């Protein structure tokens, strides 16, 4: 079977990870990656052997920096069957006409508005809705974390009546040096509800959800504190068993392992040799799972740099109709080494 | 009228602020402050003219450091009518027998277990229960913030059915250099509910409250994200008006003032010349007040270093029966310059 040719437009936090993930897929081929500025990530792309494409108007800058480019962005798009757009928030939509001009499918990220695509996507929730679609939007890291958790509980434990969630966001990614805060808690936004609830609704349509969010001065992971009201009381063990049995969700038991923070989660990821210490799984604090009458409480960490990577891979398969939901998720998990059950 | 003689045992974050506040009260006299180690705070106490008392076994250390002491801790206790114990968490209880030996009343802090005292205290909620009591415990900074807010809503707006609150704690006080985290979000504890709900119950007995908490790497303020279910729907304006009309609560309108974080709140406190940039009021983000059917959402900041200071002053008055609730709160607010309404 011919492999699907995938191009990655944008080579930052998400783009470089998606490119690496594509290289590991048996049914995909990486055409190349596109980048607009000749920074250190452009050097590493070339060093890794990825074909690098650039905007025509920036080609001279790359040449001056001594970075060998393989052509212009249009060349890359022309050669691809599908483009994963990982350009910065809001820029993706401005590239859509180019993808359309070449008649190519595209996967967008959560930083774009929902209407950039035919469907917003979270693999465990709505893979089937994305099959054969031309434009798919992988929801943001926070929304991916919320959706993986809610879809699992809603389908494997019992029906959800409403969700009230606090999102404590990381301030910046580890590589960023110009963003803050470095000593403040910032309501994000100060008004309630935050946009996360609205974004969840693009996939779990009609669910009663309200979110509040603050930014905290840390780079490692987001943290979500969830209060779910169920239609009937649920047992803590049933929730834990459902989470334990779900791909792309891992549990940590703080009392048993001494892991009690996002820093320690990332340290385990480093210790077990994960590339870039990524941990694309939702990481649930088992100790936090608390059942009280009809209510369910839990806390989990979301690794903002990597959680959407497997979703992008599945979105490609859905768009190209390469595999059904379970097949795609299995291939992605196997190739990326994603776990379920206890992290350690 | 003879002024009440107050001694402050412990001269750290809370103790030094309480001592300063006592100096401003027309009905109180500061006997002195007690400290166990000759650090910079001991120097400033002497510089400010406070009589410094030390443990007998540590007197030589102070002498060696060139700090003039006025006697031993027992001398201070003997001379006082009442002691405000601001020793570190859990140490206060070990001093109680000494206060009892001298037959003196004492105010403890929220770091002690509730059973150290006859009553846990939050001025707006239960001043009257503390009148003439010998041992009163001022609840912790987070609990004080929660109680001020809940008692106001419950008494001025409508009855509360249940409270679900997320506490995002500051990691350390500005002066601390050995505590973290500096780059992590730490569930505190990983299990649900956190102790804050339990502590609220020592004052608002029987209320249905569940709290979850994380620590974030910041020093300035705690932040609370509240979801209150009311017994009946409430109007946003009524909630805002009640908060606006309550002493020791201030509002900020982010859209109007551009104050959108704890850092900017503290900057205003600096700009308006508050001593040590303290802001003992609960600082509510007006934009966050959101009413949805029977539910009410809001976010506010809690200045952990100073919020309990006015409570300690009122607790002294209650214990000594110097004034009724409204009188005491008024004197405290006037002398400390506490505001209500909009911060700016």
XYZ file of C-alpha atoms in Angstrom:
688
model
C 0.000 0.000 0.000
C 1.327 3.424 -0.903
C 2.021 5.518 2.119
C 0.180 8.787 2.610
C 2.372 11.801 1.965
C 2.146 14.243 4.853
C 3.600 17.727 5.014
C 3.967 19.714 8.216
C 3.556 23.467 7.881
C 5.127 25.089 10.935
C 7.994 23.611 12.890
C 7.617 24.818 16.470
C 6.525 23.006 19.603
C 3.774 20.967 17.945
C 5.118 20.788 14.396
C 8.432 19.199 15.248
C 6.726 16.581 17.388
C 4.135 15.786 14.746
C 6.903 15.462 12.135
C 8.791 13.034 14.369
C 5.599 11.061 14.948
C 4.825 10.857 11.219
C 8.280 9.367 10.625
C 7.295 6.503 12.920
C 4.027 5.640 11.168
C 4.035 2.626 8.836
C 1.330 4.137 6.646
C 2.736 7.665 6.335
C 5.631 9.397 4.694
C 6.956 12.811 5.726
C 7.240 15.059 2.675
C 8.968 17.712 4.721
C 8.460 20.567 7.099
C 7.981 24.261 6.481
C 9.406 27.040 8.569
C 9.456 30.812 8.180
C 12.538 31.779 10.213
C 16.021 30.252 10.258
C 16.271 29.603 13.996
C 17.770 26.651 15.900
C 14.757 24.500 15.131
C 15.457 24.884 11.417
C 19.008 23.654 12.046
C 17.771 20.597 13.944
C 15.207 19.807 11.238
C 17.963 19.665 8.636
C 20.204 17.743 11.010
C 17.446 15.153 11.400
C 17.275 14.809 7.643
C 13.897 16.481 7.180
C 13.362 18.361 3.956
C 12.905 21.992 4.835
C 10.595 24.285 2.869
C 10.418 28.040 3.332
C 8.446 31.043 2.115
C 9.957 32.362 -1.106
C 10.499 35.799 0.447
C 12.503 34.299 3.329
C 14.716 31.986 1.267
C 17.639 34.395 1.315
C 17.654 34.491 5.115
C 17.972 30.711 5.269
C 20.737 30.744 2.691
C 22.564 33.413 4.658
C 22.238 31.301 7.812
C 23.757 28.388 5.931
C 20.625 26.249 6.124
C 19.918 24.116 3.095
C 16.305 24.334 1.968
C 14.518 21.906 -0.343
C 12.117 24.392 -1.860
C 9.238 26.713 -1.187
C 6.158 26.006 0.924
C 4.048 25.674 -2.207
C 6.346 22.881 -3.469
C 5.808 20.990 -0.235
C 2.038 21.410 -0.358
C 1.966 20.325 -3.974
C 3.820 17.123 -3.196
C 1.693 16.191 -0.168
C -1.609 14.361 0.121
C -2.419 16.165 3.339
C -0.944 19.027 5.360
C -0.727 19.229 9.121
C -0.869 22.943 9.860
C 0.997 23.752 13.062
C 1.553 27.433 12.373
C 0.947 29.848 15.278
C -2.566 30.544 16.634
C -4.748 32.159 13.997
C -2.170 31.855 11.214
C -3.460 28.456 10.144
C -6.696 29.925 8.841
C -4.744 32.293 6.603
C -3.010 29.288 4.998
C -6.276 27.477 4.293
C -6.798 29.110 0.876
C -3.391 27.812 -0.193
C -4.290 24.253 0.835
C -7.582 24.661 -1.007
C -5.844 26.024 -4.114
C -3.794 22.834 -4.313
C -6.840 20.716 -3.464
C -5.197 19.264 -0.371
C -6.715 18.138 2.895
C -5.469 19.760 6.078
C -5.356 19.224 9.819
C -5.503 22.429 11.894
C -4.687 23.001 15.565
C -6.821 24.235 18.465
C -5.457 27.767 18.197
C -7.658 28.224 15.122
C -11.341 29.004 15.385
C -13.587 25.969 15.139
C -15.044 27.076 11.817
C -11.694 26.667 10.054
C -12.581 22.976 9.759
C -15.531 20.702 9.159
C -15.047 18.974 12.482
C -13.202 19.512 15.774
C -11.439 16.350 16.785
C -10.456 14.292 19.807
C -9.650 10.702 18.892
C -11.281 8.899 21.817
C -14.441 10.995 21.480
C -15.315 11.409 17.832
C -12.850 9.716 15.462
C -15.682 8.492 13.279
C -17.042 11.976 12.643
C -13.739 12.934 11.031
C -13.527 10.077 8.539
C -12.996 11.364 4.988
C -13.284 14.994 6.077
C -11.110 17.507 4.209
C -10.488 19.884 7.105
C -10.143 18.686 10.676
C -9.253 20.758 13.726
C -7.449 18.998 16.558
C -8.635 20.752 19.710
C -6.128 22.481 22.014
C -4.036 20.744 24.653
C -6.357 21.673 27.528
C -9.449 20.701 25.596
C -7.839 17.417 24.565
C -7.162 16.646 28.231
C -10.715 17.488 29.255
C -12.262 15.524 26.387
C -10.194 12.376 26.873
C -11.225 12.332 30.517
C -14.891 13.186 30.035
C -15.476 10.847 27.081
C -13.924 8.005 29.063
C -16.062 8.617 32.135
C -19.204 9.247 30.096
C -18.822 6.085 28.015
C -17.226 3.676 30.493
C -18.551 4.683 33.916
C -21.871 6.483 33.789
C -23.562 9.455 32.174
C -22.324 12.919 33.018
C -24.854 15.549 34.046
C -22.577 18.558 34.335
C -18.940 19.547 34.547
C -17.320 22.363 36.495
C -13.598 22.522 35.873
C -10.740 24.742 36.972
C -7.808 24.929 34.585
C -4.455 25.976 36.051
C -2.427 26.716 32.945
C 1.304 26.673 32.556
C 2.627 30.150 31.726
C 4.879 29.220 28.828
C 6.583 26.267 27.210
C 10.091 25.412 28.462
C 11.727 26.918 25.366
C 10.001 30.301 25.637
C 11.936 33.162 27.186
C 9.742 36.170 26.497
C 6.499 35.102 28.137
C 5.293 35.345 31.709
C 4.100 35.542 34.328
C 7.088 34.656 36.472
C 5.501 35.670 39.766
C 1.777 36.055 39.516
C -1.463 34.180 39.189
C -3.403 35.479 36.217
C -7.108 34.795 35.696
C -7.328 33.758 32.057
C -9.636 35.410 31.401
C -10.941 37.234 34.497
C -14.441 36.630 33.177
C -16.260 33.347 33.629
C -16.638 30.989 31.806
C -13.265 30.585 30.111
C -13.121 29.489 26.457
C -12.221 25.908 27.388
C -15.836 24.999 28.076
C -16.855 26.394 24.705
C -14.125 24.419 22.976
C -15.211 21.188 24.663
C -18.690 21.808 23.242
C -17.327 21.648 19.680
C -16.851 17.909 20.273
C -19.161 16.899 23.172
C -22.108 18.819 21.862
C -24.704 20.038 24.331
C -22.856 18.992 27.501
C -23.375 21.293 30.536
C -19.855 22.536 31.213
C -18.445 25.704 32.781
C -14.725 26.320 33.076
C -12.601 28.839 34.949
C -8.911 29.301 34.261
C -5.819 30.908 35.728
C -2.237 30.991 34.497
C 0.492 29.994 36.948
C 4.234 30.635 36.623
C 5.413 27.217 35.464
C 6.463 25.642 32.173
C 5.946 21.926 32.644
C 2.269 20.977 32.505
C -1.244 22.285 32.881
C -3.320 21.003 35.770
C -7.073 20.468 35.735
C -9.236 20.239 38.864
C -12.546 18.658 37.932
C -15.897 18.537 39.624
C -18.275 16.357 37.641
C -21.898 15.845 38.609
C -23.051 12.441 37.402
C -26.622 11.430 36.634
C -26.278 8.815 39.395
C -23.723 8.078 42.130
C -20.573 6.325 40.917
C -18.043 4.280 42.827
C -14.497 5.574 43.078
C -13.115 2.140 42.104
C -15.206 2.056 38.954
C -13.843 5.426 37.887
C -10.268 4.400 38.607
C -10.720 1.117 36.763
C -12.167 2.887 33.730
C -9.287 5.362 33.647
C -6.766 2.574 34.205
C -8.172 0.689 31.257
C -8.108 3.610 28.815
C -5.373 4.278 26.278
C -3.617 7.662 26.524
C -4.535 8.005 30.181
C -2.058 7.023 32.884
C -2.456 7.084 36.643
C -0.016 7.944 39.357
C -0.519 6.952 42.940
C 1.068 9.677 45.024
C 1.027 7.781 48.304
C 2.748 4.747 46.773
C 5.244 6.452 44.439
C 5.890 9.843 45.988
C 4.895 11.568 42.749
C 2.964 14.580 43.952
C 3.511 17.280 41.356
C 3.942 18.035 37.682
C 7.715 18.310 38.203
C 7.902 14.741 39.459
C 5.740 13.490 36.590
C 8.166 15.037 34.111
C 11.127 13.620 36.046
C 9.686 10.117 35.615
C 9.233 10.810 31.920
C 12.917 11.784 31.765
C 13.983 8.760 33.788
C 12.115 6.298 31.577
C 13.794 7.789 28.527
C 10.872 9.471 26.819
C 12.076 11.577 23.867
C 12.122 15.249 24.958
C 10.547 14.001 28.250
C 7.179 14.153 26.500
C 4.197 12.564 28.153
C 1.252 12.748 25.757
C -0.968 10.774 28.117
C -3.372 12.497 30.498
C -1.757 11.947 33.915
C -4.369 11.398 36.606
C -3.573 11.739 40.297
C -5.280 8.564 41.513
C -5.404 9.921 45.080
C -7.537 12.817 43.866
C -10.359 10.659 42.516
C -13.116 11.285 45.033
C -16.738 10.282 44.844
C -19.308 12.148 46.935
C -22.970 11.367 46.315
C -23.536 12.189 42.627
C -20.317 14.147 42.393
C -16.932 13.067 41.170
C -13.709 14.993 41.740
C -10.326 14.444 40.147
C -7.080 16.205 39.243
C -4.775 15.475 36.339
C -1.822 16.937 34.507
C -1.713 17.794 30.803
C 1.624 17.972 28.998
C 0.881 20.892 26.725
C 3.753 20.259 24.308
C 2.850 16.703 23.369
C -0.731 15.756 24.259
C -2.115 16.647 20.824
C 0.555 14.765 18.865
C -1.224 11.377 18.798
C -4.465 13.198 17.998
C -2.866 14.762 14.920
C -1.709 11.348 13.712
C -5.180 9.886 14.173
C -6.710 12.903 12.473
C -4.559 12.215 9.399
C -5.795 8.610 9.307
C -9.400 9.716 9.725
C -9.132 12.325 6.984
C -7.538 9.841 4.580
C -9.724 6.951 5.799
C -6.639 4.827 6.390
C -7.955 2.918 9.380
C -10.916 2.689 11.708
C -10.839 4.286 15.147
C -9.415 1.383 17.110
C -6.856 0.452 14.468
C -5.607 4.004 14.187
C -5.341 4.536 17.917
C -3.501 1.233 18.304
C -0.978 1.993 15.573
C -0.380 5.489 16.958
C 0.001 4.242 20.514
C 2.336 1.415 19.521
C 4.592 3.571 17.363
C 4.744 6.426 19.897
C 5.043 4.131 22.921
C 1.938 5.507 24.619
C 0.852 3.798 27.787
C -2.208 3.081 29.827
C -2.497 1.976 33.456
C 0.000 3.192 36.033
C 2.823 5.418 34.788
C 5.119 3.715 37.280
C -9.958 53.552 80.176
C -6.880 51.451 80.726
C -5.590 49.999 77.552
C -5.356 46.230 77.175
C -1.791 44.980 77.358
C -1.051 42.716 74.424
C 2.070 40.622 73.890
C 3.004 39.038 70.588
C 4.808 35.717 70.805
C 6.563 35.098 67.505
C 7.793 37.844 65.214
C 7.643 36.472 61.697
C 5.288 37.242 58.824
C 2.148 37.465 60.945
C 3.664 38.514 64.271
C 5.351 41.632 63.024
C 2.202 42.771 61.253
C 0.021 42.108 64.289
C 2.479 44.023 66.490
C 2.354 46.995 64.123
C -1.444 46.851 64.097
C -1.654 46.740 67.895
C 0.435 49.905 68.070
C -2.292 51.638 66.053
C -5.193 50.624 68.306
C -6.527 53.231 70.758
C -7.579 50.548 73.243
C -4.427 48.429 73.166
C -0.843 48.671 74.306
C 1.965 46.537 72.925
C 3.901 44.959 75.809
C 6.500 43.635 73.446
C 7.316 40.887 71.016
C 9.078 37.577 71.545
C 11.482 35.969 69.136
C 13.684 32.895 69.350
C 16.439 33.707 66.863
C 18.444 36.914 66.374
C 17.754 37.423 62.673
C 17.053 40.610 60.722
C 13.499 40.765 62.003
C 14.836 40.994 65.555
C 16.961 43.951 64.479
C 13.986 45.731 62.924
C 11.834 45.073 66.001
C 14.384 46.839 68.188
C 14.808 49.571 65.603
C 11.068 50.187 65.720
C 11.270 50.525 69.493
C 9.501 47.294 70.330
C 10.562 45.560 73.518
C 12.086 42.258 72.536
C 11.762 39.163 74.726
C 13.642 35.933 74.122
C 13.865 32.392 75.465
C 16.321 32.268 78.378
C 18.437 29.644 76.601
C 18.833 31.885 73.537
C 19.651 35.124 75.356
C 23.392 34.745 74.804
C 22.891 34.515 71.033
C 21.044 37.819 71.006
C 23.698 39.424 73.176
C 26.378 38.143 70.823
C 24.481 39.587 67.853
C 24.370 42.939 69.637
C 20.608 42.962 69.980
C 19.271 44.475 73.173
C 16.588 42.324 74.792
C 14.101 43.447 77.436
C 13.746 40.119 79.188
C 12.586 36.553 78.823
C 9.365 35.361 77.214
C 7.897 34.587 80.647
C 8.411 38.224 81.688
C 6.451 39.359 78.648
C 3.625 36.944 79.283
C 3.477 37.956 82.918
C 3.099 41.591 82.011
C 0.403 41.059 79.375
C -3.363 40.720 79.627
C -3.491 38.640 76.486
C -0.981 37.011 74.144
C -1.238 36.797 70.387
C 0.615 33.615 69.523
C 2.128 33.845 66.043
C 4.714 31.128 66.486
C 5.140 28.675 63.588
C 2.470 26.084 62.734
C 1.963 23.626 65.561
C 4.303 25.434 67.967
C 1.505 27.590 69.368
C -0.128 24.603 71.041
C 3.112 23.843 72.868
C 3.091 27.364 74.358
C -0.494 27.068 75.591
C 0.467 25.540 78.966
C 2.695 28.562 79.596
C -0.152 30.974 78.884
C -2.363 28.899 81.158
C 0.257 28.858 83.906
C 0.201 32.654 83.960
C -3.597 32.683 83.654
C -3.495 34.681 80.430
C -5.837 34.630 77.474
C -4.378 33.841 74.060
C -5.125 34.198 70.362
C -3.764 31.377 68.195
C -3.311 31.185 64.418
C -4.796 28.859 61.813
C -1.686 26.698 61.703
C -2.776 25.232 65.050
C -5.390 22.511 65.282
C -8.875 23.802 65.993
C -8.964 22.192 69.436
C -6.194 24.475 70.699
C -8.942 27.056 71.285
C -12.541 27.314 72.417
C -13.582 28.900 69.150
C -12.254 29.335 65.609
C -12.716 32.897 64.489
C -13.488 35.023 61.456
C -14.704 38.498 62.396
C -17.449 38.953 59.813
C -18.828 35.479 60.513
C -18.765 34.807 64.227
C -17.363 37.669 66.303
C -20.049 37.204 68.932
C -19.129 33.572 69.600
C -15.663 34.680 70.657
C -16.707 37.290 73.228
C -15.045 36.669 76.602
C -13.420 33.437 75.416
C -9.979 32.648 76.827
C -8.580 30.908 73.771
C -9.475 31.941 70.240
C -8.026 30.602 67.009
C -7.946 32.942 64.016
C -8.385 30.675 60.990
C -5.720 30.545 58.277
C -5.356 33.035 55.447
C -7.143 30.867 52.884
C -9.949 30.033 55.287
C -10.309 33.697 56.220
C -10.709 34.549 52.534
C -13.300 31.836 51.998
C -15.243 32.727 55.144
C -15.373 36.468 54.503
C -16.770 35.770 51.056
C -19.226 33.056 52.023
C -20.574 34.791 55.130
C -21.165 37.928 53.078
C -23.030 36.098 50.328
C -24.953 33.924 52.759
C -26.087 36.830 54.911
C -26.474 39.619 52.340
C -27.492 37.892 49.103
C -29.197 34.562 49.619
C -28.698 31.238 51.337
C -25.878 29.015 50.144
C -26.639 25.372 49.380
C -23.151 24.129 48.624
C -19.649 25.334 47.846
C -17.032 23.815 45.570
C -13.815 25.774 45.645
C -10.403 25.464 44.039
C -7.549 27.049 45.970
C -4.442 27.973 43.987
C -1.921 28.631 46.735
C 1.176 30.762 46.599
C 4.291 28.634 47.062
C 6.055 30.788 49.633
C 6.037 34.246 51.127
C 8.272 36.849 49.443
C 10.885 36.641 52.195
C 11.302 32.867 52.025
C 14.260 31.500 50.082
C 14.216 27.805 50.941
C 10.737 26.816 49.832
C 9.387 25.774 46.482
C 8.130 24.870 44.047
C 9.778 27.161 41.536
C 8.565 25.305 38.455
C 5.782 22.908 39.220
C 2.121 22.684 40.094
C 1.687 20.665 43.256
C -1.652 19.198 44.340
C -1.871 20.101 48.014
C -2.756 17.477 48.904
C -3.246 15.090 45.971
C -6.275 13.698 47.803
C -9.671 15.411 47.772
C -11.021 17.229 49.734
C -8.227 19.511 50.925
C -8.179 20.661 54.568
C -9.570 24.094 53.675
C -13.146 22.804 53.554
C -12.706 21.223 56.981
C -11.326 24.442 58.376
C -14.257 26.469 57.024
C -16.549 24.069 58.898
C -15.015 25.119 62.228
C -16.778 28.457 61.743
C -19.649 27.877 59.243
C -20.800 24.707 60.887
C -22.611 22.147 58.740
C -22.155 23.907 55.402
C -21.718 21.585 52.372
C -18.263 22.497 51.148
C -15.583 20.574 49.254
C -12.215 22.114 48.403
C -9.352 21.123 46.132
C -5.974 22.821 46.254
C -2.767 23.145 44.295
C 0.395 25.110 44.988
C 1.721 27.357 42.207
C 5.184 28.928 41.953
C 4.411 32.458 43.083
C 4.868 34.494 46.254
C 2.303 37.271 46.023
C -1.201 36.017 46.743
C -3.395 32.962 46.820
C -6.232 32.742 44.323
C -9.600 31.108 44.920
C -11.953 29.965 42.155
C -15.406 29.475 43.621
C -18.459 27.645 42.430
C -21.331 28.214 44.843
C -24.718 26.573 44.425
C -27.387 28.820 45.948
C -30.754 27.690 47.262
C -32.330 29.936 44.625
C -31.068 31.847 41.573
C -29.275 35.102 42.393
C -28.608 38.131 40.249
C -25.023 39.025 39.410
C -25.642 42.683 40.330
C -26.947 41.728 43.759
C -23.822 39.735 44.460
C -21.564 42.544 43.273
C -23.487 45.097 45.319
C -23.247 42.952 48.437
C -19.511 42.498 47.990
C -19.088 46.193 47.206
C -20.843 47.102 50.414
C -18.812 44.818 52.692
C -15.831 45.888 54.765
C -12.563 44.046 54.117
C -13.646 43.097 50.615
C -12.562 45.172 47.625
C -13.390 44.731 43.974
C -11.321 45.263 40.894
C -12.800 45.654 37.466
C -10.276 44.175 35.060
C -11.840 45.582 31.910
C -11.874 49.111 33.319
C -8.555 49.190 35.194
C -6.381 46.667 33.404
C -5.762 44.832 36.671
C -5.843 41.219 35.618
C -3.515 39.382 37.985
C -2.208 39.168 41.522
C 0.956 41.012 40.450
C -1.050 44.019 39.341
C -3.104 43.989 42.541
C 0.093 44.155 44.582
C 1.451 46.886 42.323
C -1.602 49.019 43.107
C -1.056 48.349 46.785
C 2.523 49.592 46.378
C 1.415 52.613 44.372
C -1.152 53.713 46.927
C 1.489 53.521 49.643
C 0.277 50.580 51.666
C 2.854 49.629 54.314
C 4.790 46.566 53.074
C 2.328 46.581 50.095
C -0.094 44.662 52.300
C -3.669 44.252 51.143
C -5.636 42.576 53.937
C -8.889 42.864 52.024
C -10.244 40.005 49.931
C -9.714 41.207 46.349
C -12.550 40.094 44.091
C -12.254 40.108 40.297
C -15.589 41.732 39.482
C -15.457 40.387 35.927
C -15.407 36.841 37.305
C -18.725 37.132 39.137
C -20.993 34.962 37.025
C -24.488 33.786 37.780
C -25.856 30.718 35.991
C -29.191 29.361 37.171
C -28.679 28.524 40.863
C -24.923 28.714 40.540
C -22.574 31.536 41.311
C -18.947 31.715 40.200
C -16.240 34.112 41.306
C -12.488 34.495 41.646
C -10.581 36.500 44.227
C -7.090 36.988 45.547
C -5.975 36.515 49.154
C -2.890 38.305 50.447
C -1.564 35.570 52.669
C 0.791 37.771 54.680
C -1.780 40.278 55.891
C -5.355 39.052 55.576
C -5.498 37.672 59.130
C -4.072 40.803 60.768
C -7.398 42.635 61.252
C -8.924 39.348 62.418
C -6.306 39.079 65.159
C -7.078 42.602 66.337
C -10.799 41.866 66.456
C -10.127 38.580 68.232
C -8.309 40.482 70.980
C -11.304 42.770 71.421
C -13.718 39.848 71.479
C -11.640 37.938 74.036
C -11.356 41.008 76.293
C -14.926 42.122 75.534
C -13.672 45.576 74.604
C -16.255 46.273 71.917
C -19.129 44.721 70.063
C -18.699 43.305 66.572
C -19.427 46.419 64.552
C -17.463 48.726 66.863
C -14.429 46.495 66.796
C -14.467 46.037 63.030
C -14.849 49.780 62.549
C -11.944 50.670 64.850
C -9.738 48.054 63.228
C -10.632 49.143 59.717
C -10.148 52.835 60.486
C -6.783 52.380 62.194
C -5.450 49.996 59.535
C -6.901 51.925 56.607
C -8.933 49.001 55.315
C -11.231 49.683 52.400
C -14.420 48.493 50.855
C -15.801 49.094 47.365
C -13.455 49.382 44.414
C -9.725 49.143 45.124
C -9.154 51.720 42.397
